[in-house]
């Protein structure tokens, strides 16, 4: 929600002495300007909330909101008439750029510089789409002036209802009082002077210039949130918890003015500065609900263990495993035809002497259950701990005028702070993301030089640095693995234990990460205006660096899925925590990182564009860019990948490890890419009425090679030993009491077989880069009473998108599912893969074979600001389809086309409403305009808000069990023919009909799509509101009191339904049921003092 940021029109016209001209001369209002419109302008801007992205370019930038278009047109005409008498340059033509989103932006550009003698030419307009500007200004009568320019640099023509006032209508109205006219003009100019002291926060390269004033201006602000003001969040109430902690203080200041050094330098009129500081101190509770072991289970007693249908679950003793002499290999494994026999623990209780001592010590770090939201002892742990954030940031800016045509600017940004996610456990075994210490620095320099009135060059240099260090709780020198009795892994973090259906325990992967990034950019833009053409040449060079130290699992990671305590081949038996108590891991891995990695890459771009005004009503912008990208390289060539054609020395099968910069290989694993990026946009005023504008555009753009802070692709220089059971249903990969075996070659290991028997990293060797095509068409029409309506369509098509590292490039074909339980034998399983020497092949950053499409229609109705009211209503109708997985695994890596479906975040319908209403009370208003204390009490109030309604995202269903022998890592469900998945009246007790779906039989794939096209999760709605009271202390000092309410009506948005589908014999009774809701009103109080 936009906060109230009271700003008045600013001080930059002091150098024009325009206010003096207005008061000393008689003012004659032009025919196209109504006194009421300028009254509204002065009053509205005086009380306008924060405005960004709006600018009027005269000889400096002025922030004016889009909603004042009509009034601004009249105001500019008034200024034009007054200033032309004094021979001073002013803006006269207005153009509009309107984009999608809850707010639109207005760039009002000077059409023609009426140049004074010895005055610099105008600065080139900001980059935008082409437009046709009507009614160019008359040529100035001043000597040495240049002809006006009838074109500008944006795609819209902003009509003005007030500008249609005819001279006949003016004759019918009584003449304005002379003194009143001067007073209104003076008031508007005074507000104008104040507003232009706002300092642009655009990055280096923008055309915003610091406003020049002889005085200092600034503000101080404080925003406060406290849970004492808030409603109890719904998810906390449902868990019988107490009110969530919320403490948030956001504070800072801004100061701008001329740069002066006492007795040394006085920068009035030449050098200006701005300094901004903002700090935040925040503690916000993050509710967490999940499953942890019960008190009985912690001691090995599973007598109360039941499945999702409430049926008892039996725990089997893995040491009693033996072949079944009666097994019929010609028939599938079933309860009546078991391949292996295994005895249950008596009473479903594991004897204490069988509990692994490492597990017993680790269990002590689990908290006890504290709630029971779901049935059958599910969702028995609720945490409401707080995340802690303490960012601090400053922005420094200096602008200096070297000469009339030469300006330079410097910008520096500095920030640091703690990003502390909410812990799940309040101890060293916390499985959540650890706190992160973040630091960033950036600086930029820009130079703008007007070679001539038609040639402008702008040079920019930029450098940025950032660093992140994770801060684990506890002693960084401690060896927690040794304290647990776990041998063979490194120190630094608590070992990670992953348990299916329970909260994991231990430090998550990457907990000890630390990295630094740096980027350097040089760019230059040359703009040449020739007749009806505005030619631009833009060049860009980027150098990126990432220095990272990222041991993913320095103290080991052990997986327990319950297979060893189940009846082999039978679902719904066994338990992961029981397997953990026995200390039998089905998978184990650790990371050994010897040295940090120093990654580098570059990007270069050259773009030529021509903005061509073909006719007065039709303008086109053509551009063509050449982008050159280099792939990632490592400073010391410590990179590796697989060559899938090179024979492996162990088995003489294709696929062996190779190293960058060695044996004649290049330093990168992909060639440098050069790609063309064309674009075209146009704007048409079909009837010349300035009320209707049609715009269109098309562009093709390429992504760059990613440069991430990861240890991916460093195998051989670092090590990732991996232990996998030879048969995960029969034997463990490792036992905790014996620790992690040390029968591996420590790094560095630069053999071509160093990736054998582990999961290898692979870079796609062709260097295919993702690219995007987007197109757009919109029609905008101005209506009476300051209304605007816009109808638009936007499309996007993405090709060769990265699929994510969940893709398995060494997959099993679905054709092998006929081997059934034999697939659980590791050696047999690997023998069926294309590259049997590798346990898996990961593309890391992703494999460039994904695609997506997006289509959206938008109807927007807006009422521009008048009579104290401004609002907009937007309706979006959209559809998003892709086969991207975002790091998740597909059902079948051999056929990724079947992953195509509605995206998990697809939202069909969305309505967004924004509004601002200034109460008609107090000075200059319709009511209680008598002065005195009552006027001060009731005046200066405004109400604003943002409201949205959106439909739900598609439901993604998953089976409760997956028994496919690792053919499908992400199994789908089956659709049951003839059963409607919808229910007549969806509610939390039954959102959809789970009987319409079934769990696939063992060793078969599901036939349902990744997301269900006709089933939607619950939608959401939200109302954010802000009430502001502005108190003018003096003419230049003001105070704002702000109260904001997020989710003002304390509306509860339902959670998504349980999407796990069981079998007909072992159903999930929670399927289709919604457990709980989220949301709660949050109140923020603000105070802002401006001078």
PDB file of C-alpha atoms in Angstrom, residues 657-870:
ATOM      1  CA  UNK A 657      35.038 -36.295 -16.059  1.00  0.00           C
ATOM      2  CA  UNK A 658      36.950 -33.473 -17.769  1.00  0.00           C
ATOM      3  CA  UNK A 659      38.594 -30.345 -16.354  1.00  0.00           C
ATOM      4  CA  UNK A 660      38.643 -26.771 -17.655  1.00  0.00           C
ATOM      5  CA  UNK A 661      41.920 -25.428 -19.056  1.00  0.00           C
ATOM      6  CA  UNK A 662      43.589 -28.838 -19.047  1.00  0.00           C
ATOM      7  CA  UNK A 663      44.617 -31.158 -21.864  1.00  0.00           C
ATOM      8  CA  UNK A 664      43.968 -28.451 -24.413  1.00  0.00           C
ATOM      9  CA  UNK A 665      40.421 -27.740 -23.283  1.00  0.00           C
ATOM     10  CA  UNK A 666      39.101 -24.174 -23.010  1.00  0.00           C
ATOM     11  CA  UNK A 667      38.541 -22.456 -19.672  1.00  0.00           C
ATOM     12  CA  UNK A 668      34.766 -22.587 -20.098  1.00  0.00           C
ATOM     13  CA  UNK A 669      32.482 -25.518 -20.873  1.00  0.00           C
ATOM     14  CA  UNK A 670      30.306 -23.555 -23.306  1.00  0.00           C
ATOM     15  CA  UNK A 671      31.263 -21.275 -26.198  1.00  0.00           C
ATOM     16  CA  UNK A 672      30.736 -17.533 -26.155  1.00  0.00           C
ATOM     17  CA  UNK A 673      27.288 -16.689 -27.472  1.00  0.00           C
ATOM     18  CA  UNK A 674      26.314 -13.809 -29.749  1.00  0.00           C
ATOM     19  CA  UNK A 675      22.601 -13.159 -30.263  1.00  0.00           C
ATOM     20  CA  UNK A 676      20.544 -10.508 -32.028  1.00  0.00           C
ATOM     21  CA  UNK A 677      17.717  -8.815 -30.135  1.00  0.00           C
ATOM     22  CA  UNK A 678      15.218  -6.978 -32.379  1.00  0.00           C
ATOM     23  CA  UNK A 679      12.351  -4.862 -31.069  1.00  0.00           C
ATOM     24  CA  UNK A 680       9.653  -2.627 -32.502  1.00  0.00           C
ATOM     25  CA  UNK A 681       7.015  -0.448 -30.875  1.00  0.00           C
ATOM     26  CA  UNK A 682       4.513   2.007 -32.285  1.00  0.00           C
ATOM     27  CA  UNK A 683       1.812   4.443 -31.278  1.00  0.00           C
ATOM     28  CA  UNK A 684      -1.149   5.597 -33.357  1.00  0.00           C
ATOM     29  CA  UNK A 685      -3.615   8.418 -32.848  1.00  0.00           C
ATOM     30  CA  UNK A 686      -6.160   7.190 -35.386  1.00  0.00           C
ATOM     31  CA  UNK A 687      -8.504  10.173 -35.510  1.00  0.00           C
ATOM     32  CA  UNK A 688      -6.280  12.998 -34.388  1.00  0.00           C
ATOM     33  CA  UNK A 689      -8.651  13.825 -31.555  1.00  0.00           C
ATOM     34  CA  UNK A 690      -6.066  13.175 -28.860  1.00  0.00           C
ATOM     35  CA  UNK A 691      -8.656  11.056 -27.059  1.00  0.00           C
ATOM     36  CA  UNK A 692      -7.808   7.634 -28.442  1.00  0.00           C
ATOM     37  CA  UNK A 693      -4.363   6.051 -28.618  1.00  0.00           C
ATOM     38  CA  UNK A 694      -3.437   2.598 -29.915  1.00  0.00           C
ATOM     39  CA  UNK A 695      -0.045   1.152 -29.001  1.00  0.00           C
ATOM     40  CA  UNK A 696       1.751  -2.045 -29.880  1.00  0.00           C
ATOM     41  CA  UNK A 697       5.158  -3.638 -29.398  1.00  0.00           C
ATOM     42  CA  UNK A 698       7.198  -6.763 -30.017  1.00  0.00           C
ATOM     43  CA  UNK A 699      10.604  -7.698 -28.642  1.00  0.00           C
ATOM     44  CA  UNK A 700      12.934 -10.666 -28.564  1.00  0.00           C
ATOM     45  CA  UNK A 701      15.544 -10.879 -25.803  1.00  0.00           C
ATOM     46  CA  UNK A 702      18.083 -13.425 -24.584  1.00  0.00           C
ATOM     47  CA  UNK A 703      19.089 -14.368 -21.068  1.00  0.00           C
ATOM     48  CA  UNK A 704      22.715 -14.528 -19.971  1.00  0.00           C
ATOM     49  CA  UNK A 705      24.750 -17.379 -18.561  1.00  0.00           C
ATOM     50  CA  UNK A 706      23.942 -17.634 -14.851  1.00  0.00           C
ATOM     51  CA  UNK A 707      26.625 -16.838 -12.305  1.00  0.00           C
ATOM     52  CA  UNK A 708      25.562 -18.252  -8.946  1.00  0.00           C
ATOM     53  CA  UNK A 709      27.389 -18.606  -5.613  1.00  0.00           C
ATOM     54  CA  UNK A 710      27.500 -22.411  -5.628  1.00  0.00           C
ATOM     55  CA  UNK A 711      30.066 -25.204  -5.631  1.00  0.00           C
ATOM     56  CA  UNK A 712      28.416 -26.823  -8.663  1.00  0.00           C
ATOM     57  CA  UNK A 713      30.935 -27.975 -11.259  1.00  0.00           C
ATOM     58  CA  UNK A 714      33.960 -28.211  -8.950  1.00  0.00           C
ATOM     59  CA  UNK A 715      34.064 -31.992  -8.534  1.00  0.00           C
ATOM     60  CA  UNK A 716      37.637 -33.274  -8.390  1.00  0.00           C
ATOM     61  CA  UNK A 717      38.910 -30.121  -6.743  1.00  0.00           C
ATOM     62  CA  UNK A 718      36.308 -30.707  -4.033  1.00  0.00           C
ATOM     63  CA  UNK A 719      34.628 -33.952  -3.070  1.00  0.00           C
ATOM     64  CA  UNK A 720      31.061 -35.097  -2.396  1.00  0.00           C
ATOM     65  CA  UNK A 721      31.278 -38.717  -1.198  1.00  0.00           C
ATOM     66  CA  UNK A 722      27.943 -40.473  -1.590  1.00  0.00           C
ATOM     67  CA  UNK A 723      26.830 -43.736  -0.021  1.00  0.00           C
ATOM     68  CA  UNK A 724      23.765 -45.492  -1.399  1.00  0.00           C
ATOM     69  CA  UNK A 725      22.423 -48.837  -0.252  1.00  0.00           C
ATOM     70  CA  UNK A 726      22.875 -51.766  -2.611  1.00  0.00           C
ATOM     71  CA  UNK A 727      19.187 -52.480  -1.879  1.00  0.00           C
ATOM     72  CA  UNK A 728      17.460 -49.808   0.183  1.00  0.00           C
ATOM     73  CA  UNK A 729      14.683 -52.195   1.241  1.00  0.00           C
ATOM     74  CA  UNK A 730      17.161 -54.715   2.645  1.00  0.00           C
ATOM     75  CA  UNK A 731      20.443 -53.074   3.663  1.00  0.00           C
ATOM     76  CA  UNK A 732      21.534 -49.683   5.034  1.00  0.00           C
ATOM     77  CA  UNK A 733      24.039 -47.485   3.237  1.00  0.00           C
ATOM     78  CA  UNK A 734      25.653 -46.590   6.563  1.00  0.00           C
ATOM     79  CA  UNK A 735      24.988 -46.976  10.266  1.00  0.00           C
ATOM     80  CA  UNK A 736      25.382 -44.033  12.589  1.00  0.00           C
ATOM     81  CA  UNK A 737      27.335 -45.911  15.241  1.00  0.00           C
ATOM     82  CA  UNK A 738      30.040 -46.844  12.682  1.00  0.00           C
ATOM     83  CA  UNK A 739      30.080 -43.374  11.120  1.00  0.00           C
ATOM     84  CA  UNK A 740      30.836 -42.314   7.562  1.00  0.00           C
ATOM     85  CA  UNK A 741      33.237 -44.751   5.827  1.00  0.00           C
ATOM     86  CA  UNK A 742      36.518 -43.230   4.657  1.00  0.00           C
ATOM     87  CA  UNK A 743      37.078 -45.499   1.645  1.00  0.00           C
ATOM     88  CA  UNK A 744      37.142 -42.640  -0.876  1.00  0.00           C
ATOM     89  CA  UNK A 745      39.959 -40.674  -2.472  1.00  0.00           C
ATOM     90  CA  UNK A 746      40.196 -37.232  -0.857  1.00  0.00           C
ATOM     91  CA  UNK A 747      40.447 -34.152  -3.088  1.00  0.00           C
ATOM     92  CA  UNK A 748      42.087 -33.080  -5.253  1.00  0.00           C
ATOM     93  CA  UNK A 749      41.297 -36.048  -7.459  1.00  0.00           C
ATOM     94  CA  UNK A 750      41.722 -35.149 -11.131  1.00  0.00           C
ATOM     95  CA  UNK A 751      41.124 -38.593 -12.590  1.00  0.00           C
ATOM     96  CA  UNK A 752      38.597 -38.906 -15.396  1.00  0.00           C
ATOM     97  CA  UNK A 753      36.888 -41.556 -13.259  1.00  0.00           C
ATOM     98  CA  UNK A 754      36.629 -39.318 -10.174  1.00  0.00           C
ATOM     99  CA  UNK A 755      32.874 -38.917 -10.703  1.00  0.00           C
ATOM    100  CA  UNK A 756      32.175 -42.625 -10.808  1.00  0.00           C
ATOM    101  CA  UNK A 757      29.697 -44.003  -8.253  1.00  0.00           C
ATOM    102  CA  UNK A 758      28.421 -40.548  -7.274  1.00  0.00           C
ATOM    103  CA  UNK A 759      26.103 -37.951  -8.767  1.00  0.00           C
ATOM    104  CA  UNK A 760      28.093 -35.941 -11.319  1.00  0.00           C
ATOM    105  CA  UNK A 761      27.745 -32.317 -12.449  1.00  0.00           C
ATOM    106  CA  UNK A 762      27.197 -31.515 -16.102  1.00  0.00           C
ATOM    107  CA  UNK A 763      27.329 -28.294 -18.158  1.00  0.00           C
ATOM    108  CA  UNK A 764      25.344 -28.260 -21.395  1.00  0.00           C
ATOM    109  CA  UNK A 765      28.197 -27.947 -23.960  1.00  0.00           C
ATOM    110  CA  UNK A 766      26.397 -26.021 -26.712  1.00  0.00           C
ATOM    111  CA  UNK A 767      25.804 -22.990 -24.485  1.00  0.00           C
ATOM    112  CA  UNK A 768      22.163 -22.636 -25.512  1.00  0.00           C
ATOM    113  CA  UNK A 769      20.698 -19.550 -23.853  1.00  0.00           C
ATOM    114  CA  UNK A 770      17.033 -19.039 -22.978  1.00  0.00           C
ATOM    115  CA  UNK A 771      15.210 -16.404 -24.965  1.00  0.00           C
ATOM    116  CA  UNK A 772      11.907 -14.635 -24.650  1.00  0.00           C
ATOM    117  CA  UNK A 773       9.444 -13.170 -27.131  1.00  0.00           C
ATOM    118  CA  UNK A 774       6.849 -10.728 -25.858  1.00  0.00           C
ATOM    119  CA  UNK A 775       4.217  -8.742 -27.645  1.00  0.00           C
ATOM    120  CA  UNK A 776       1.552  -6.290 -26.614  1.00  0.00           C
ATOM    121  CA  UNK A 777      -1.422  -4.363 -27.949  1.00  0.00           C
ATOM    122  CA  UNK A 778      -3.473  -1.791 -26.115  1.00  0.00           C
ATOM    123  CA  UNK A 779      -6.141   0.791 -26.800  1.00  0.00           C
ATOM    124  CA  UNK A 780      -6.706   3.734 -24.491  1.00  0.00           C
ATOM    125  CA  UNK A 781      -9.622   6.143 -24.560  1.00  0.00           C
ATOM    126  CA  UNK A 782     -10.220   9.280 -22.558  1.00  0.00           C
ATOM    127  CA  UNK A 783     -13.798   9.715 -21.336  1.00  0.00           C
ATOM    128  CA  UNK A 784     -15.605  12.685 -19.824  1.00  0.00           C
ATOM    129  CA  UNK A 785     -15.297  13.555 -16.133  1.00  0.00           C
ATOM    130  CA  UNK A 786     -11.558  12.691 -16.035  1.00  0.00           C
ATOM    131  CA  UNK A 787     -12.103   8.997 -16.722  1.00  0.00           C
ATOM    132  CA  UNK A 788      -9.712   6.864 -18.770  1.00  0.00           C
ATOM    133  CA  UNK A 789     -10.361   3.321 -19.978  1.00  0.00           C
ATOM    134  CA  UNK A 790      -7.731   0.989 -21.357  1.00  0.00           C
ATOM    135  CA  UNK A 791      -8.078  -2.445 -22.956  1.00  0.00           C
ATOM    136  CA  UNK A 792      -4.847  -4.364 -23.422  1.00  0.00           C
ATOM    137  CA  UNK A 793      -3.454  -7.767 -24.340  1.00  0.00           C
ATOM    138  CA  UNK A 794      -0.014  -9.064 -23.478  1.00  0.00           C
ATOM    139  CA  UNK A 795       1.637 -12.273 -24.644  1.00  0.00           C
ATOM    140  CA  UNK A 796       4.917 -13.954 -23.853  1.00  0.00           C
ATOM    141  CA  UNK A 797       6.669 -17.051 -25.136  1.00  0.00           C
ATOM    142  CA  UNK A 798       9.848 -18.397 -23.513  1.00  0.00           C
ATOM    143  CA  UNK A 799      12.045 -20.953 -25.278  1.00  0.00           C
ATOM    144  CA  UNK A 800      15.020 -23.029 -24.071  1.00  0.00           C
ATOM    145  CA  UNK A 801      14.251 -22.195 -20.466  1.00  0.00           C
ATOM    146  CA  UNK A 802      16.231 -23.880 -17.704  1.00  0.00           C
ATOM    147  CA  UNK A 803      14.328 -26.823 -16.256  1.00  0.00           C
ATOM    148  CA  UNK A 804      16.087 -26.874 -12.887  1.00  0.00           C
ATOM    149  CA  UNK A 805      18.476 -29.312 -11.259  1.00  0.00           C
ATOM    150  CA  UNK A 806      15.666 -31.779 -10.528  1.00  0.00           C
ATOM    151  CA  UNK A 807      16.102 -33.140 -14.063  1.00  0.00           C
ATOM    152  CA  UNK A 808      17.904 -36.477 -14.143  1.00  0.00           C
ATOM    153  CA  UNK A 809      20.167 -36.731 -17.209  1.00  0.00           C
ATOM    154  CA  UNK A 810      20.928 -40.374 -16.447  1.00  0.00           C
ATOM    155  CA  UNK A 811      17.319 -41.588 -16.222  1.00  0.00           C
ATOM    156  CA  UNK A 812      15.649 -44.953 -16.205  1.00  0.00           C
ATOM    157  CA  UNK A 813      13.223 -45.501 -19.051  1.00  0.00           C
ATOM    158  CA  UNK A 814       9.625 -46.304 -18.032  1.00  0.00           C
ATOM    159  CA  UNK A 815      10.047 -49.458 -20.096  1.00  0.00           C
ATOM    160  CA  UNK A 816      12.075 -51.001 -17.247  1.00  0.00           C
ATOM    161  CA  UNK A 817       9.155 -50.825 -14.808  1.00  0.00           C
ATOM    162  CA  UNK A 818       8.396 -54.418 -15.765  1.00  0.00           C
ATOM    163  CA  UNK A 819      11.414 -55.508 -13.714  1.00  0.00           C
ATOM    164  CA  UNK A 820       9.467 -54.393 -10.630  1.00  0.00           C
ATOM    165  CA  UNK A 821      11.242 -55.237  -7.364  1.00  0.00           C
ATOM    166  CA  UNK A 822      14.506 -56.019  -9.123  1.00  0.00           C
ATOM    167  CA  UNK A 823      14.879 -52.282  -9.578  1.00  0.00           C
ATOM    168  CA  UNK A 824      15.573 -51.974  -5.843  1.00  0.00           C
ATOM    169  CA  UNK A 825      18.900 -53.706  -6.429  1.00  0.00           C
ATOM    170  CA  UNK A 826      21.396 -50.888  -6.979  1.00  0.00           C
ATOM    171  CA  UNK A 827      23.751 -52.688  -9.375  1.00  0.00           C
ATOM    172  CA  UNK A 828      20.889 -53.935 -11.512  1.00  0.00           C
ATOM    173  CA  UNK A 829      19.265 -50.487 -11.444  1.00  0.00           C
ATOM    174  CA  UNK A 830      22.455 -48.752 -12.591  1.00  0.00           C
ATOM    175  CA  UNK A 831      23.032 -51.295 -15.357  1.00  0.00           C
ATOM    176  CA  UNK A 832      19.808 -50.109 -17.000  1.00  0.00           C
ATOM    177  CA  UNK A 833      20.858 -46.463 -17.161  1.00  0.00           C
ATOM    178  CA  UNK A 834      22.581 -44.798 -20.160  1.00  0.00           C
ATOM    179  CA  UNK A 835      25.681 -44.076 -18.053  1.00  0.00           C
ATOM    180  CA  UNK A 836      25.865 -46.858 -15.432  1.00  0.00           C
ATOM    181  CA  UNK A 837      29.071 -45.565 -13.876  1.00  0.00           C
ATOM    182  CA  UNK A 838      27.218 -42.554 -12.413  1.00  0.00           C
ATOM    183  CA  UNK A 839      24.557 -42.615  -9.707  1.00  0.00           C
ATOM    184  CA  UNK A 840      23.041 -39.607 -11.410  1.00  0.00           C
ATOM    185  CA  UNK A 841      23.858 -36.617 -13.619  1.00  0.00           C
ATOM    186  CA  UNK A 842      22.733 -33.169 -12.528  1.00  0.00           C
ATOM    187  CA  UNK A 843      22.513 -30.160 -14.865  1.00  0.00           C
ATOM    188  CA  UNK A 844      22.945 -27.834 -11.883  1.00  0.00           C
ATOM    189  CA  UNK A 845      21.734 -24.496 -13.209  1.00  0.00           C
ATOM    190  CA  UNK A 846      19.221 -26.346 -15.318  1.00  0.00           C
ATOM    191  CA  UNK A 847      18.851 -27.910 -18.705  1.00  0.00           C
ATOM    192  CA  UNK A 848      17.758 -25.503 -21.496  1.00  0.00           C
ATOM    193  CA  UNK A 849      14.851 -27.507 -22.898  1.00  0.00           C
ATOM    194  CA  UNK A 850      11.948 -25.921 -21.036  1.00  0.00           C
ATOM    195  CA  UNK A 851       9.302 -23.649 -22.472  1.00  0.00           C
ATOM    196  CA  UNK A 852       6.469 -21.489 -21.221  1.00  0.00           C
ATOM    197  CA  UNK A 853       3.720 -19.248 -22.521  1.00  0.00           C
ATOM    198  CA  UNK A 854       1.743 -16.490 -20.902  1.00  0.00           C
ATOM    199  CA  UNK A 855      -1.325 -14.600 -22.106  1.00  0.00           C
ATOM    200  CA  UNK A 856      -3.119 -11.850 -20.251  1.00  0.00           C
ATOM    201  CA  UNK A 857      -5.942  -9.473 -20.997  1.00  0.00           C
ATOM    202  CA  UNK A 858      -6.436  -6.342 -18.954  1.00  0.00           C
ATOM    203  CA  UNK A 859      -9.320  -3.910 -18.626  1.00  0.00           C
ATOM    204  CA  UNK A 860      -8.454  -0.823 -16.632  1.00  0.00           C
ATOM    205  CA  UNK A 861     -10.718   2.072 -15.681  1.00  0.00           C
ATOM    206  CA  UNK A 862      -9.176   5.063 -14.002  1.00  0.00           C
ATOM    207  CA  UNK A 863     -10.495   8.309 -12.685  1.00  0.00           C
ATOM    208  CA  UNK A 864      -7.847  10.972 -12.744  1.00  0.00           C
ATOM    209  CA  UNK A 865      -7.555  13.166  -9.737  1.00  0.00           C
ATOM    210  CA  UNK A 866     -10.348  15.693  -9.464  1.00  0.00           C
ATOM    211  CA  UNK A 867     -12.679  16.811  -6.713  1.00  0.00           C
ATOM    212  CA  UNK A 868     -10.376  15.141  -4.213  1.00  0.00           C
ATOM    213  CA  UNK A 869     -10.800  11.649  -5.693  1.00  0.00           C
ATOM    214  CA  UNK A 870      -8.516   9.395  -7.703  1.00  0.00           C
TER     215      UNK A 870
END
